Tab-separated table of C-alpha atoms and ligand atoms in Angstrom:
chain	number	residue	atom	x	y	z
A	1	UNK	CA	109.996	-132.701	-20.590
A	2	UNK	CA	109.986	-135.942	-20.895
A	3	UNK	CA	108.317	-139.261	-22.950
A	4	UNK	CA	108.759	-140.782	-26.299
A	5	UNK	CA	107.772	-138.712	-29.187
A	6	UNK	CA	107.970	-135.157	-30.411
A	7	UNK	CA	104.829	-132.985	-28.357
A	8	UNK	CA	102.320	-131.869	-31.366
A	9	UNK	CA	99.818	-128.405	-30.811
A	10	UNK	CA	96.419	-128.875	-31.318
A	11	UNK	CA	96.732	-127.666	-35.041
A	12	UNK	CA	98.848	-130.905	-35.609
A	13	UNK	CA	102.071	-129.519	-36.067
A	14	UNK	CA	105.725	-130.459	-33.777
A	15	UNK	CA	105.237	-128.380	-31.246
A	16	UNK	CA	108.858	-126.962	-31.298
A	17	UNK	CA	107.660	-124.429	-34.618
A	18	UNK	CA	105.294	-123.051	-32.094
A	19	UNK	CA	108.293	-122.557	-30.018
A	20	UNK	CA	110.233	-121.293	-32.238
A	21	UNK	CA	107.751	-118.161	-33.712
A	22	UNK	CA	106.892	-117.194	-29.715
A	23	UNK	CA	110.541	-116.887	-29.049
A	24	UNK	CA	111.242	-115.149	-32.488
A	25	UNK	CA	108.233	-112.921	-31.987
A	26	UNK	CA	109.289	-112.123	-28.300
A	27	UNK	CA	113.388	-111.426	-29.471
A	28	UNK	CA	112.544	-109.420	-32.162
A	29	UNK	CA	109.700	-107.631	-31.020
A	30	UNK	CA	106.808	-107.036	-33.398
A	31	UNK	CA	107.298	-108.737	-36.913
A	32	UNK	CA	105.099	-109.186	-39.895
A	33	UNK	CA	103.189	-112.816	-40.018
A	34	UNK	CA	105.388	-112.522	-43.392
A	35	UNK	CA	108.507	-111.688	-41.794
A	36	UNK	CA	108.076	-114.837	-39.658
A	37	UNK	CA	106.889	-117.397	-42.655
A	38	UNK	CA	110.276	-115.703	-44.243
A	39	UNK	CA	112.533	-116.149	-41.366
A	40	UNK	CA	111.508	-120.018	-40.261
A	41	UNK	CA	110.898	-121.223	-43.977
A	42	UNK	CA	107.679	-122.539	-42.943
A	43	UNK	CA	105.125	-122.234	-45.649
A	44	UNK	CA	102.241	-119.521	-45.077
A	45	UNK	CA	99.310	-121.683	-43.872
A	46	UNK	CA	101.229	-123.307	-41.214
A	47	UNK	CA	102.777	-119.565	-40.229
A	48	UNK	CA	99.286	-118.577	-40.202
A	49	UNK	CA	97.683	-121.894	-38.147
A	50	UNK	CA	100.581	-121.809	-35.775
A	51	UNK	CA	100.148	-117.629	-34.815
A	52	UNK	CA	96.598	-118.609	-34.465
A	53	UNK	CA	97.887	-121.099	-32.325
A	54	UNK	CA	99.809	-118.609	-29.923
A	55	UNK	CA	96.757	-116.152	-30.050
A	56	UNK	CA	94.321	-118.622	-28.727
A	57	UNK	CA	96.669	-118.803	-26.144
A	58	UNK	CA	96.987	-115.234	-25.256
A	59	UNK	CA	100.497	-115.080	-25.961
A	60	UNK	CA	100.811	-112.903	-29.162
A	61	UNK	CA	98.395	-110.275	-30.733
A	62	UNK	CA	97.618	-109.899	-34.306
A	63	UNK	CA	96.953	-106.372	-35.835
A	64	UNK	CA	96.527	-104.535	-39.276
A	65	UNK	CA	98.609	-101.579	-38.322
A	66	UNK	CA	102.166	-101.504	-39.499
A	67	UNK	CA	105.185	-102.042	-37.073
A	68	UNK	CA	106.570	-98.835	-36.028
A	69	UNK	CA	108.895	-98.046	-38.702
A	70	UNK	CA	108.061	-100.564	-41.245
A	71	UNK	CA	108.542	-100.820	-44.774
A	72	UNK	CA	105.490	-100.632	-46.826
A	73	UNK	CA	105.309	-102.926	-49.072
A	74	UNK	CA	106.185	-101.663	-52.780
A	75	UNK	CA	104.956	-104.338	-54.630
A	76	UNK	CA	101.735	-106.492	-55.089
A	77	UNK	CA	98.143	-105.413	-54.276
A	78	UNK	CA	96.842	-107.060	-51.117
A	79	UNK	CA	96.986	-105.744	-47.656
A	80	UNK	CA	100.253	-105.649	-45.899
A	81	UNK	CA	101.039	-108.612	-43.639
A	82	UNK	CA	99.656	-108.512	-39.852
A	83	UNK	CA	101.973	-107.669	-37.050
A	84	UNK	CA	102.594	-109.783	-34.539
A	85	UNK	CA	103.506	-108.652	-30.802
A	86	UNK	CA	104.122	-110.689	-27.861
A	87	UNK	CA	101.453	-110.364	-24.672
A	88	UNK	CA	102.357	-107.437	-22.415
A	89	UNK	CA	100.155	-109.310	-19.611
A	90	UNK	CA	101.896	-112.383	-19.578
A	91	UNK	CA	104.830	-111.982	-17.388
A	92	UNK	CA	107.721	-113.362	-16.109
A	93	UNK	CA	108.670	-112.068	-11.973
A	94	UNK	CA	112.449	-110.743	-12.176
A	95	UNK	CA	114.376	-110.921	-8.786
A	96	UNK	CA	117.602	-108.997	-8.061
A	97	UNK	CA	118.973	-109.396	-4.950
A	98	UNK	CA	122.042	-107.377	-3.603
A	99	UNK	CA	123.445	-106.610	-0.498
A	100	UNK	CA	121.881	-103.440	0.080
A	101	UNK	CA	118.473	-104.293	-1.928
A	102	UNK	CA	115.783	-107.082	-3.002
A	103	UNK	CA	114.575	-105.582	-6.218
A	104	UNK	CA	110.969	-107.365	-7.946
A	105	UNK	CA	109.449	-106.022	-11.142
A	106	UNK	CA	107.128	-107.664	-13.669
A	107	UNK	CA	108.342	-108.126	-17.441
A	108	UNK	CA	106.183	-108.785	-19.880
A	109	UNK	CA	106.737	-110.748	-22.903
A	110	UNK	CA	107.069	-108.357	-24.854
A	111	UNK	CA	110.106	-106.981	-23.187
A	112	UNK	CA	107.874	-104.086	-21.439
A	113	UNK	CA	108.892	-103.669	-17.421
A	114	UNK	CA	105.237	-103.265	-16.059
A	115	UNK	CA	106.303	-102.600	-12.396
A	116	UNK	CA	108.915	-102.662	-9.649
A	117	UNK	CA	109.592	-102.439	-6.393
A	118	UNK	CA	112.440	-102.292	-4.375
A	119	UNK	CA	112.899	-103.395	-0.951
A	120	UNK	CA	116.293	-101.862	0.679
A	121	UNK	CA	118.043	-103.516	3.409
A	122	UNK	CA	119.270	-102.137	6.035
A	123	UNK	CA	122.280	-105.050	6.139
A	124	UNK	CA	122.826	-107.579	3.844
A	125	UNK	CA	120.019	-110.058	4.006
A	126	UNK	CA	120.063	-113.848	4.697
A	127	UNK	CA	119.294	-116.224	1.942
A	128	UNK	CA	115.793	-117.255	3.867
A	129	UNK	CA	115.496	-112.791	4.503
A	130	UNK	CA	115.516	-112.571	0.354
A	131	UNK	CA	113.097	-115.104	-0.012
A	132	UNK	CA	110.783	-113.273	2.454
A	133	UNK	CA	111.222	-109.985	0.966
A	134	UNK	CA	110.392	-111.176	-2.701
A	135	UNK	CA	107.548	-112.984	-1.416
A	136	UNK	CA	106.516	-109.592	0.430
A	137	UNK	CA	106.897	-107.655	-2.690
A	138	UNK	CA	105.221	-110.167	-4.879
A	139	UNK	CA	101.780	-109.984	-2.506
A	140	UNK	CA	101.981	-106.137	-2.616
A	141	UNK	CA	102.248	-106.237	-6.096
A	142	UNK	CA	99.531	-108.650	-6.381
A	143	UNK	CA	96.639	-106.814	-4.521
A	144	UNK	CA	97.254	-103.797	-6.066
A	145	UNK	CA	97.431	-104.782	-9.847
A	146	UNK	CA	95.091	-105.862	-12.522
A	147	UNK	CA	95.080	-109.820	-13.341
A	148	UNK	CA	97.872	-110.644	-15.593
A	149	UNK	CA	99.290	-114.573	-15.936
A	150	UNK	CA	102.422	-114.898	-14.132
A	151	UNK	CA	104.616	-117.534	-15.374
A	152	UNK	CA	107.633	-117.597	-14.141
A	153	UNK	CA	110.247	-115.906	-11.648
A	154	UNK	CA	114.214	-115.562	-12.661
A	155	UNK	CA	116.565	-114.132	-9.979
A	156	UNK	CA	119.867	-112.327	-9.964
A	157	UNK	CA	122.306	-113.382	-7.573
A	158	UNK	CA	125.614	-111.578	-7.107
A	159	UNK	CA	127.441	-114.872	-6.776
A	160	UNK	CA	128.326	-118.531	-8.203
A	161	UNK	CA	124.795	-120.423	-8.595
A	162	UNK	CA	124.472	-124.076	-9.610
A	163	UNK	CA	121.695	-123.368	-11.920
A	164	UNK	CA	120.059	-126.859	-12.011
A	165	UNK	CA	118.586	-126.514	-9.022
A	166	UNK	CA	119.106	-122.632	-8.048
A	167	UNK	CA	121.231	-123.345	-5.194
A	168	UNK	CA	123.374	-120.385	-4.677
A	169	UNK	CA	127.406	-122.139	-4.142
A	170	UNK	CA	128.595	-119.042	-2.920
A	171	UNK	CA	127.657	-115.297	-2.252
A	172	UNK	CA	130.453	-113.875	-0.899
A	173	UNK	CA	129.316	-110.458	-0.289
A	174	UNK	CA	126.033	-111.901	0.925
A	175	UNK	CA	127.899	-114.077	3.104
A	176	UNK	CA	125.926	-116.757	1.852
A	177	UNK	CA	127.606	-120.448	0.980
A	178	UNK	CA	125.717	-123.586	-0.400
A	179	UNK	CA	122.318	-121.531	0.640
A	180	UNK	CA	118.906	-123.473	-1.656
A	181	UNK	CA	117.150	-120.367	-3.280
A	182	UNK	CA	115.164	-121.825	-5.982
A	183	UNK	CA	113.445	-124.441	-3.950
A	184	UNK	CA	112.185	-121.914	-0.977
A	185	UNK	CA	111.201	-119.217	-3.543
A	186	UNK	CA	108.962	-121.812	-5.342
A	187	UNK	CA	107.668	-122.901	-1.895
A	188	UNK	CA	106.505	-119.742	-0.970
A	189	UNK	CA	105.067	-118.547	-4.587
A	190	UNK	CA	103.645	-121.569	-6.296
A	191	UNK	CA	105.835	-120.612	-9.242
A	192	UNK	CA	108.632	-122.163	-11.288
A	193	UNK	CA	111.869	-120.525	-10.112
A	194	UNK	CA	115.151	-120.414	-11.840
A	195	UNK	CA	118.262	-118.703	-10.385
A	196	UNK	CA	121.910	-117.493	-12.094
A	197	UNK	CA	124.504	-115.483	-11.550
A	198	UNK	CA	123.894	-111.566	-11.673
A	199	UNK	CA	126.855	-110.665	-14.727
A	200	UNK	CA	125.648	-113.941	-16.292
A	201	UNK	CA	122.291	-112.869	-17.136
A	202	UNK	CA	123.409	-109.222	-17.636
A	203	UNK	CA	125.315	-110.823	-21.054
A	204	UNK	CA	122.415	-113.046	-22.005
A	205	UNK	CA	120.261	-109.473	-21.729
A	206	UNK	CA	123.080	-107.466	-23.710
A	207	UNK	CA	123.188	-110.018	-25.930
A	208	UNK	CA	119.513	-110.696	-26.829
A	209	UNK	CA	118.518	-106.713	-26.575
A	210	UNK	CA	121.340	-104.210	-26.038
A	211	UNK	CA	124.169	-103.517	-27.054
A	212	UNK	CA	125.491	-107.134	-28.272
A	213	UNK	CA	122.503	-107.688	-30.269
A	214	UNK	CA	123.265	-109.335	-33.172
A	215	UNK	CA	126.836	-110.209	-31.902
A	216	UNK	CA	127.936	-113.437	-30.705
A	217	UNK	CA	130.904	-113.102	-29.399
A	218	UNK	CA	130.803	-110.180	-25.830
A	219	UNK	CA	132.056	-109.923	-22.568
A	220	UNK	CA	129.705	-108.299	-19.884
A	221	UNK	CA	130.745	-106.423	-16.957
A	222	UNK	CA	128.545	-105.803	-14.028
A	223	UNK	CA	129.857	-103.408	-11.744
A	224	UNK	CA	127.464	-103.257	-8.291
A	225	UNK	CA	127.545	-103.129	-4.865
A	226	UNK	CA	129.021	-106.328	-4.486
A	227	UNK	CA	132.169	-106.093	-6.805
A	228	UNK	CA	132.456	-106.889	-10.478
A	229	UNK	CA	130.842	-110.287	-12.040
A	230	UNK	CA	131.556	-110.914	-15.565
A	231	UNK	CA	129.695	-112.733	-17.953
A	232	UNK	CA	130.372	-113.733	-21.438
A	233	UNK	CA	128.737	-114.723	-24.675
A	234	UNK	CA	131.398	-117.011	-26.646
A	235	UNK	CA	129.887	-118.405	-30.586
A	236	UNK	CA	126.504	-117.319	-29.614
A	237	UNK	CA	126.142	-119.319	-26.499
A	238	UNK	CA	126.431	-118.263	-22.633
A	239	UNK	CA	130.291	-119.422	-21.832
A	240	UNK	CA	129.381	-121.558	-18.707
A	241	UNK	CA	132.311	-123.484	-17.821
A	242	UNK	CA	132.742	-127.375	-16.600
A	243	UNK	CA	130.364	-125.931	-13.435
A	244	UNK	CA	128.737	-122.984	-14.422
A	245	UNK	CA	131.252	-120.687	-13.137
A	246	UNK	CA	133.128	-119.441	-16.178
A	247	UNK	CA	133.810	-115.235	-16.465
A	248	UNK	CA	134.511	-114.723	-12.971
A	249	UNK	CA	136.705	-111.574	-14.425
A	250	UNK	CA	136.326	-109.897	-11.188
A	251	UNK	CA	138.726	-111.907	-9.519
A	252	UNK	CA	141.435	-111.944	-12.071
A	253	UNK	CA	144.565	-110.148	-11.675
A	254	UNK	CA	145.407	-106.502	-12.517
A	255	UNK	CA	148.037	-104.957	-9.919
A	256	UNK	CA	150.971	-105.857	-8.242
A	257	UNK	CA	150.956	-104.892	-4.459
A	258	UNK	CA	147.258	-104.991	-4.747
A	259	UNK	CA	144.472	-105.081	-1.700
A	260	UNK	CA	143.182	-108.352	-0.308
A	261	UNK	CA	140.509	-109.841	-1.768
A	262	UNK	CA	137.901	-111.622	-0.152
A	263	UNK	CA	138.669	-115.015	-2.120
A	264	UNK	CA	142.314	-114.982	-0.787
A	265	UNK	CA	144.268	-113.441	-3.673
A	266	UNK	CA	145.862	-109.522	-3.940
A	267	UNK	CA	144.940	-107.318	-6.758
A	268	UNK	CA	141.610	-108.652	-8.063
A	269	UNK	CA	139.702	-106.611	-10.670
A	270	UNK	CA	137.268	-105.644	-7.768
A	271	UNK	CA	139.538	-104.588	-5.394
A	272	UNK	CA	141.000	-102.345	-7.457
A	273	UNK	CA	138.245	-100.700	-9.394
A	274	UNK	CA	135.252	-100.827	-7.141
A	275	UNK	CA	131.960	-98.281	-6.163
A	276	UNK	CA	133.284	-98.237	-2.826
A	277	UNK	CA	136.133	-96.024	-3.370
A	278	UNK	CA	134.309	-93.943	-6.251
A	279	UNK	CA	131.546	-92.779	-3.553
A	280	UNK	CA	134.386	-92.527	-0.620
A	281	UNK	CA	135.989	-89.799	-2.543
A	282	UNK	CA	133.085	-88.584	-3.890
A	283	UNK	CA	130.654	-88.338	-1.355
A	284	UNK	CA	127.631	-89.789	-3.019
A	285	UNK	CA	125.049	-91.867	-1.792
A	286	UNK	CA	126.268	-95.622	-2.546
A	287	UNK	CA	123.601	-96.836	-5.267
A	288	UNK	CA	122.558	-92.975	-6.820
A	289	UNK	CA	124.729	-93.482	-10.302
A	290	UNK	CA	123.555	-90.422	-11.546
A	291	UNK	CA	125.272	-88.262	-8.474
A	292	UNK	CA	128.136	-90.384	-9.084
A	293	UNK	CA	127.921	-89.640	-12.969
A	294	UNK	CA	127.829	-85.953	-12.085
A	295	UNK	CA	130.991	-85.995	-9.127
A	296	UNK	CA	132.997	-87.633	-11.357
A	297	UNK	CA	133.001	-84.653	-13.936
A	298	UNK	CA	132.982	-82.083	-11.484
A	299	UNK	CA	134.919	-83.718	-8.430
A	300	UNK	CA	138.963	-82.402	-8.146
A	301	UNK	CA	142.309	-83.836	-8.119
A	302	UNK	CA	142.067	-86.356	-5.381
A	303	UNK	CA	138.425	-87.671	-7.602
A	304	UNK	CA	140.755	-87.858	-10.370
A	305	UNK	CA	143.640	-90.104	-9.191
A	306	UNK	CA	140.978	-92.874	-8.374
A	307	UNK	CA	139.434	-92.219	-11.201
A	308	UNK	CA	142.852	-92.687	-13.225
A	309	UNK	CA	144.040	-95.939	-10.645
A	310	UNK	CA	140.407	-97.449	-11.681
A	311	UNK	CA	141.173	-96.914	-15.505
A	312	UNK	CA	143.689	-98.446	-15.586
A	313	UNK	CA	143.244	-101.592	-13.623
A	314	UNK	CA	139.955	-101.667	-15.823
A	315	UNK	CA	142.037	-101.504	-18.909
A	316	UNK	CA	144.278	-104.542	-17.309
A	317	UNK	CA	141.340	-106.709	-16.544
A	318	UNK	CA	139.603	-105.770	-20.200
A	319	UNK	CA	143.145	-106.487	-21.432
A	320	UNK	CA	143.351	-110.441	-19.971
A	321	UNK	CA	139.659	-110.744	-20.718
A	322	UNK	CA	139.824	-109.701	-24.780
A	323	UNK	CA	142.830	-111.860	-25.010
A	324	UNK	CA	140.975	-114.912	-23.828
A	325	UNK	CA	137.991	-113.988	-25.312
A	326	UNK	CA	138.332	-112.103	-28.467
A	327	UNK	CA	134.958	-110.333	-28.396
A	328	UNK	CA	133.512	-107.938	-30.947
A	329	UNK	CA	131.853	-105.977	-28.026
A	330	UNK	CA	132.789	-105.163	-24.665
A	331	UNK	CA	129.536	-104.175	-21.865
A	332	UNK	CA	130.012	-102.413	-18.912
A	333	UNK	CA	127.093	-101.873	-16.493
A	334	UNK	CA	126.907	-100.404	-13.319
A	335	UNK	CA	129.616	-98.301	-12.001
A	336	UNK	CA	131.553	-99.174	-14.736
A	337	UNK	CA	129.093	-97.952	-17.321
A	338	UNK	CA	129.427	-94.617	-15.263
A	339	UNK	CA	132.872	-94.183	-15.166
A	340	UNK	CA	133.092	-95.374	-18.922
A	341	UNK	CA	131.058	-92.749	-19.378
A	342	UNK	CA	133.776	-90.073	-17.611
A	343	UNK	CA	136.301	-91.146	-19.170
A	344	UNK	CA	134.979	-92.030	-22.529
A	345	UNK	CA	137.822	-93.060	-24.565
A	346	UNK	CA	140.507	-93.095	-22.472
A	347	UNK	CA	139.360	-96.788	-21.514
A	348	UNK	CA	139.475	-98.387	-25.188
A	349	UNK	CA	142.705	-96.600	-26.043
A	350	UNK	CA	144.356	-97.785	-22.582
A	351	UNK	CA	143.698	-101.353	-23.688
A	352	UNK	CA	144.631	-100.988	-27.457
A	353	UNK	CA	147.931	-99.700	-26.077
A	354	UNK	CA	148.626	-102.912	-23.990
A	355	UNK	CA	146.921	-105.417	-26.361
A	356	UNK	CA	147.718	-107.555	-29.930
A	357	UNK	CA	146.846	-104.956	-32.787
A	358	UNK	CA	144.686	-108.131	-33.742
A	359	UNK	CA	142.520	-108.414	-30.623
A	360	UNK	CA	141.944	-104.670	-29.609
A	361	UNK	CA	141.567	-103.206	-33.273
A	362	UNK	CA	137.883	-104.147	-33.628
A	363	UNK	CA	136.759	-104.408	-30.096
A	364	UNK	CA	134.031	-102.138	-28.807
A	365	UNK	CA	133.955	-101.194	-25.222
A	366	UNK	CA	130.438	-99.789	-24.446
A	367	UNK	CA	128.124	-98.865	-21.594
A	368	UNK	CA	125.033	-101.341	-21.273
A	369	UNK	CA	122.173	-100.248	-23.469
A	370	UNK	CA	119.887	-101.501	-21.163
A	371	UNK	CA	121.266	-99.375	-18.188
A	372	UNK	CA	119.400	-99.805	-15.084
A	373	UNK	CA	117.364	-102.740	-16.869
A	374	UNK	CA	120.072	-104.990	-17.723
A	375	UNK	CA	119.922	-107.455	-14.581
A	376	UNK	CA	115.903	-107.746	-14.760
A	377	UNK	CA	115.694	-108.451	-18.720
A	378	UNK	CA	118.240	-111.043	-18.236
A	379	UNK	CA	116.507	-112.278	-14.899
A	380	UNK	CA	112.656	-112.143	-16.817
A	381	UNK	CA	114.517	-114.011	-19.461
A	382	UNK	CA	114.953	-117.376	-17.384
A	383	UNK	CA	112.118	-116.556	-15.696
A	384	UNK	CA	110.134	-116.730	-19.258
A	385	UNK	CA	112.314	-120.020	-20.203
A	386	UNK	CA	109.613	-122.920	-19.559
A	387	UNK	CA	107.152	-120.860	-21.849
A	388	UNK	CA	109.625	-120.133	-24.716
A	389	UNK	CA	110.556	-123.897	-24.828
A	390	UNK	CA	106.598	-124.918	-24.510
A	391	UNK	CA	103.655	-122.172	-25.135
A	392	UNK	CA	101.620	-124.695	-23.320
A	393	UNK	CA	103.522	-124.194	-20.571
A	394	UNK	CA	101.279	-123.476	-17.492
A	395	UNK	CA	101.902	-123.150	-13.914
A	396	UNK	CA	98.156	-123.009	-13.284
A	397	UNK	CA	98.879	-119.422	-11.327
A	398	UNK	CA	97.468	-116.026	-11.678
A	399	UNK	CA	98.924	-112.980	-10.295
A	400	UNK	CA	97.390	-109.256	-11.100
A	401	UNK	CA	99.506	-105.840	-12.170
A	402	UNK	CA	98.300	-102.422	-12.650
B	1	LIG	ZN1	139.330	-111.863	-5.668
């Protein structure tokens, strides 16, 4: 936004409080109007004129009944505070696209996935191919729902993305290379479109509402069909790098006399721990984790010794990554959430044994607690962002759900 002066709401107020309660009420999930007046040190009036503000604009509900799990109130007479949720029917679109699958579901603001749909592809699709399918999807989705206001789409890509302008730098598993994503996608859906990087948004997601909530300091790891992308939350923030590309962990280096790797090197992350060879020896179809979940326990010897050449280049990569990260919490999702979960803690105590008491003593290596979610929070999340930084936000577009 731009111009001189702080924006006001119509109650008179900076606009950026109004901000601030929609993205507190939207984080945290339902909260007492007295929870909020608490937690922005506003004084109750404006608390009160400013959630007034954000109902009038269908973004937040007000209600008598108590949060789910809430405290009654042991002192004083009146009637407890009102809780206030975020809209389930305004949503954000969230895109991911892989090479074997264009994946659209609506998120609502209150966190709630209210559909999806997934389009598989037969190969891996061109940049302009993606576009077409989420467009597709988006139309199916539309004639078959109820209205809801749309406003916003975020999108996953497996791959470096200059997020200014959603220009995906390089896919390589996609084969794509300096391919405009954003721009197309906005063409074809008269919506605001921002794009990142899949592992990226899988930390902001773990960070805001799984496992790293409350943390500041975690390393994601996504494992999918297209490798490993790490992403990593460093003092709170998204660790982005002088251009965006910072926690490329897939491509750092874990074993001598490695495979090639796709970017030139031996002995990346992904080449050594990868799907690929966990449903080779298993059998199972490519993208069905629970099958995998359930070889893995049951599969023999020769399951095993991939299993046990996977640990322990994960261990090696986790190893590199703590030691230049330091984080309190450790994510995996994908694959690696599924073979985290076979080998339980044979992963934590392969990295304590190779790491600085100091670094490794505290660290906790867990699977996503989003699970399949993770990449479509994250991608709703930017997809939500012009909102969050403006409740008047409006792209002047209406979509319907069911
Ligand atoms: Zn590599």
């Amino acid at each position: 936004m731009t111009g001189a002066g702080a924006p006001r709401s119509a109650a008179g107020a900076p606009r950026r409080n109004t901000a601030r309660l929609l993205r507190l009420v939207h984080e945290e999930g339902p909260v007492t109007r007295a929870e909020l007046t608490r937690r922005t040190g506003l004084n109750r009036s404006t608390t009160l004129a400013l959630v007034g503000e954000l109902v009038a604009l269908g973004l937040v509900h007000e209600s008598e009944n108590p949060a789910p799990g809430a405290v009654a109130p042991t002192v004083g007479v009146g009637r407890p505070s009102p809780v206030v949720r975020a809209s389930a029917d305004v949503v954000a679109v969230a895109v991911t696209v892989e090479i074997d699958a264009v994946t659209v579901a609506l998120v609502g603001l209150d966190g709630s996935i209210r559909h999806r749909v997934t389009s598989p592809a037969a190969s891996r699709p061109s940049a302009p191919e993606a576009v077409a399918a989420v467009a597709a999807l988006l139309d199916d989705l539309a004639e078959r729902m109820r209205p809801v206001r749309t406003v916003g789409i975020g999108v996953s890509i497996p791959g470096t993305v200059r997020v200014e302008d959603g220009l995906v730098r390089y896919a390589p598993h996609l084969g794509w290379r300096d391919e405009p994503f954003a721009q197309p996608l906005a063409a074809a859906t008269g919506l605001p479109v921002r794009v990142a990087n899949d592992a990226n948004l899988g930390a902001l997601a773990e960070h805001l509402y799984g496992s790293g909530r409350g943390v500041s300091d975690l390393i994601y790891l996504n494992g999918g069909a297209s490798g490993i992308g790490g992403g990593v939350i460093s003092a709170g923030r998204p660790l982005s790098g002088a251009d965006g590309y910072a926690g490329e962990l897939g491509h750092t280096f874990v074993a001598d006399n490695g495979i090639r790797c796709h970017c030139g090197a031996f002995g990346c992350l992904e080449t050594e721990a990868s799907r690929a060879a966990l449903v080779a020896v298993t059998g199972v179809a490519a993208d069905d984790l629970p099958a995998l979940a359930v070889a893995l326990d049951t599969g023999g010897p020769a399951v095993q010794a991939v299993v046990d050449r996977q640990v322990a280049a994960l261990a090696t990569g986790l190893r590199n990554a703590i030691h230049s990260v330091n984080p309190e919490v450790v994510a995996l999702g994908g694959f690696l959430g599924t073979l985290l979960g076979h080998v339980g803690d044979r992963i934590v105590t392969a990295v304590r044994a190779q790491s600085m008491a100091a670094m490794a003593d505290r660290v906790r290596i867990v699977p996503t607690a989003l699970g399949p979610d993770v990449l479509l929070r994250g991608a709703a999340e930017i997809g939500f962002r012009d909102l969050l930084d403006d409740p008047e936000f409006s792209p002047q577009q209406e979509v319907t759900t069911p």
